[in-house]
Coordinates of C-alpha atoms in Angstrom, one line a residue:
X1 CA -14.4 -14.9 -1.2
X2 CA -11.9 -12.1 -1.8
X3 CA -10.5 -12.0 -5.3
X4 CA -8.1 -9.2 -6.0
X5 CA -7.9 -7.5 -9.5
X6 CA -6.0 -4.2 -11.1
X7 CA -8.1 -1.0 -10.2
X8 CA -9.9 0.7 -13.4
X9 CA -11.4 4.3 -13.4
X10 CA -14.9 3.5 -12.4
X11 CA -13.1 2.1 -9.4
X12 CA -11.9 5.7 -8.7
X13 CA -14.8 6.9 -6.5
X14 CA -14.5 3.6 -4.2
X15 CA -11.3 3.8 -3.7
X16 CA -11.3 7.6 -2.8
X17 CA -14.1 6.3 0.4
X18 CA -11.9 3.3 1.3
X19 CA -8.6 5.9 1.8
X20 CA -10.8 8.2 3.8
X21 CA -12.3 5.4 5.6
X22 CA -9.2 3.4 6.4
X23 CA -7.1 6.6 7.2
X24 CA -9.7 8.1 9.5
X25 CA -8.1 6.5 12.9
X26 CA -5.1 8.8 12.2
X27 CA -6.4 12.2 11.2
X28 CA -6.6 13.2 15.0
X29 CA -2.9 12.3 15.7
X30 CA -1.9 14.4 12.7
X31 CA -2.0 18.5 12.1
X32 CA -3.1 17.5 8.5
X33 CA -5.4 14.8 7.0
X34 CA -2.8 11.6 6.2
X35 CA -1.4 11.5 2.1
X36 CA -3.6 9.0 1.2
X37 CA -6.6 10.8 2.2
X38 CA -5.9 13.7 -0.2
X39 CA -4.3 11.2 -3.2
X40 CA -5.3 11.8 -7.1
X41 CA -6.4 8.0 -7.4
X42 CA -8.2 8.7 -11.4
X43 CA -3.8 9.5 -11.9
X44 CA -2.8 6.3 -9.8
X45 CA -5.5 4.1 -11.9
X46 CA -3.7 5.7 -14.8
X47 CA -0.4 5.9 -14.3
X48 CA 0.5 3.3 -11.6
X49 CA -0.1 -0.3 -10.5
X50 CA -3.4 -0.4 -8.4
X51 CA -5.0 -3.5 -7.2
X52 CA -7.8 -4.2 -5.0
X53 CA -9.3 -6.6 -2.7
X54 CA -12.8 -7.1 -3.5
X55 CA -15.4 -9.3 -1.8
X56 CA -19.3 -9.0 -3.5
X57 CA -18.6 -6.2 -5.5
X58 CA -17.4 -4.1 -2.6
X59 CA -14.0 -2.7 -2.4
X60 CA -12.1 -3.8 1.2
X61 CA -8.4 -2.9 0.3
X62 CA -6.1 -1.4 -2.4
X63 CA -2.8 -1.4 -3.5
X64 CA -0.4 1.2 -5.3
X65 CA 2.4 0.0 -6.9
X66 CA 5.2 2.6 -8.3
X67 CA 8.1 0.8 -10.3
X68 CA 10.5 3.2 -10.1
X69 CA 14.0 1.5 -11.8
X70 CA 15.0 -1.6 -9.8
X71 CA 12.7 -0.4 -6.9
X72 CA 8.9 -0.5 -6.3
X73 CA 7.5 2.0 -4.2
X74 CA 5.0 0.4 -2.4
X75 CA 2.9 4.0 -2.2
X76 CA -0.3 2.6 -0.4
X77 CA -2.0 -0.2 1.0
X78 CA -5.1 -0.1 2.6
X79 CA -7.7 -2.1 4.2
X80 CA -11.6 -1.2 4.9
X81 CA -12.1 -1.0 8.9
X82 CA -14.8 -3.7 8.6
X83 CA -12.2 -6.0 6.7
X84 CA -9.3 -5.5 9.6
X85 CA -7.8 -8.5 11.0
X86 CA -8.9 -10.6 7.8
X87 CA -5.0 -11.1 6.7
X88 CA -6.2 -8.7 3.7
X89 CA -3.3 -6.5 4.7
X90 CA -1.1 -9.6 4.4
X91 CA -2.3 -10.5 1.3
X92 CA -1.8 -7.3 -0.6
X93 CA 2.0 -6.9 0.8
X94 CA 2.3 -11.1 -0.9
X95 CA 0.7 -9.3 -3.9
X96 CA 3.5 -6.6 -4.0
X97 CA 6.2 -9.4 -3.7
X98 CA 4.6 -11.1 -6.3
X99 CA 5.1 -8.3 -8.9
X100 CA 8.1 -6.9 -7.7
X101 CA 9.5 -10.2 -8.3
X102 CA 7.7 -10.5 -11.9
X103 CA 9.0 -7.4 -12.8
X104 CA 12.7 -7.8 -11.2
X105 CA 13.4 -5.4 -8.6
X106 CA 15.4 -5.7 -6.5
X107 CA 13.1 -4.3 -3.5
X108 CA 10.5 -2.8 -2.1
X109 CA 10.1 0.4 -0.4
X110 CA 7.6 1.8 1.2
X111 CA 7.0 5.1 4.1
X112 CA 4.7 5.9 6.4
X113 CA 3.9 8.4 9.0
X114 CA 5.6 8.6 12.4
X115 CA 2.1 9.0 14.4
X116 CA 0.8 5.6 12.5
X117 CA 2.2 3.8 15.2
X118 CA 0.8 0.2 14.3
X119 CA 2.4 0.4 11.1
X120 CA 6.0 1.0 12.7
X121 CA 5.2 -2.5 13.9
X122 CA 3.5 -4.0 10.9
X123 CA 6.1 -3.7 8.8
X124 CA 8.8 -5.6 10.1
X125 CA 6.7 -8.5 10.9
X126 CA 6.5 -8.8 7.1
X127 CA 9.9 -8.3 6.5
X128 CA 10.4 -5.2 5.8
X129 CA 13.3 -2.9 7.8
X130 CA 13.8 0.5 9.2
X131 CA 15.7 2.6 6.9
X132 CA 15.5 5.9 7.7
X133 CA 13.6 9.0 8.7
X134 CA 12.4 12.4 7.3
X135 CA 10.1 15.1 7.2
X136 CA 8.7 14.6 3.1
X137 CA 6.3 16.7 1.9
X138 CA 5.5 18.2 5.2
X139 CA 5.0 15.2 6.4
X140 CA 7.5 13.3 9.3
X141 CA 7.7 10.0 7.2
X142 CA 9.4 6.6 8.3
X143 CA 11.3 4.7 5.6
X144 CA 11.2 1.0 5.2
X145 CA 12.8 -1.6 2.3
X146 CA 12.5 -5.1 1.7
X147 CA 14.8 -6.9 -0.8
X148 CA 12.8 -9.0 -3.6
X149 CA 13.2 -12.9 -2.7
X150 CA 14.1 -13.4 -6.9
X151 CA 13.6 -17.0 -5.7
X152 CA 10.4 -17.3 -5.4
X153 CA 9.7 -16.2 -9.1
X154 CA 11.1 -17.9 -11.7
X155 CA 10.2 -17.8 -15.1
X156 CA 11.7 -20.8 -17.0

């Protein structure tokens, strides 16, 4: 059974393997190894929101939450090759809802890279829309946002 948790530093090392390992597909479509591959994840642990999805002690998917005002930047979500197809993927974007809606945004945003081609169709099956496009940190990014359904979190 998959329970999903906030990442702590021991965590760090695991979740460096699961980037590498879940990225891999695309570092032969890009000049460059993908963001997440190269990502400080001891300073994520620390300074943002990480969750993962973990299944017998083993690490199959992270999240990285950034609050950033009345937007969360959704920074990375992941999923371990041997977890694809699982709905894991699905589960950590319903996490992000979850606590963007706790902590009141009013959406989500999220990027990834032009050459991850199943993500340009991911997203919009989970509600999320096209909002642009950029090269960002020497890297050709597309934009996507999702408002926060307040709805569906209410506190009283």
């Amino acid at each position: 059974m998959v329970e999903f948790r906030e990442a702590r530093l021991p965590d760090v090392a695991a979740l460096e393997d699961l980037a590498r390992l879940a990225y891999s597909l695309y570092t032969q479509r890009m000049d460059r190894l993908p963001a997440p591959m190269v990502a400080d994840y001891s300073a994520a642990v620390r300074e943002h929101q990480v969750w993962i999805a973990e299944e017998d002690d083993r690490i199959l998917g992270m999240l990285v939450l950034v609050p950033e005002g009345d937007v969360m930047l959704l920074e990375n979500v992941a999923v371990h090759p041997d977890a694809q197809g699982r709905g894991l993927g699905r589960d950590l974007l319903a996490l992000a809802d979850r606590e963007a809606a706790e902590q009141r945004m009013a959406e989500i945003r999220l990027y990834t890279n032009e050459v991850m081609t199943e993500n340009l169709a991911y997203y919009p099956r989970h509600g999320y829309t096209e909002s642009g496009r950029a090269e960002q940190d020497g890297y050709r990014r597309v934009f996507f946002r999702k408002a926060v359904d307040q709805r569906r979190h209410n506190d009283s």
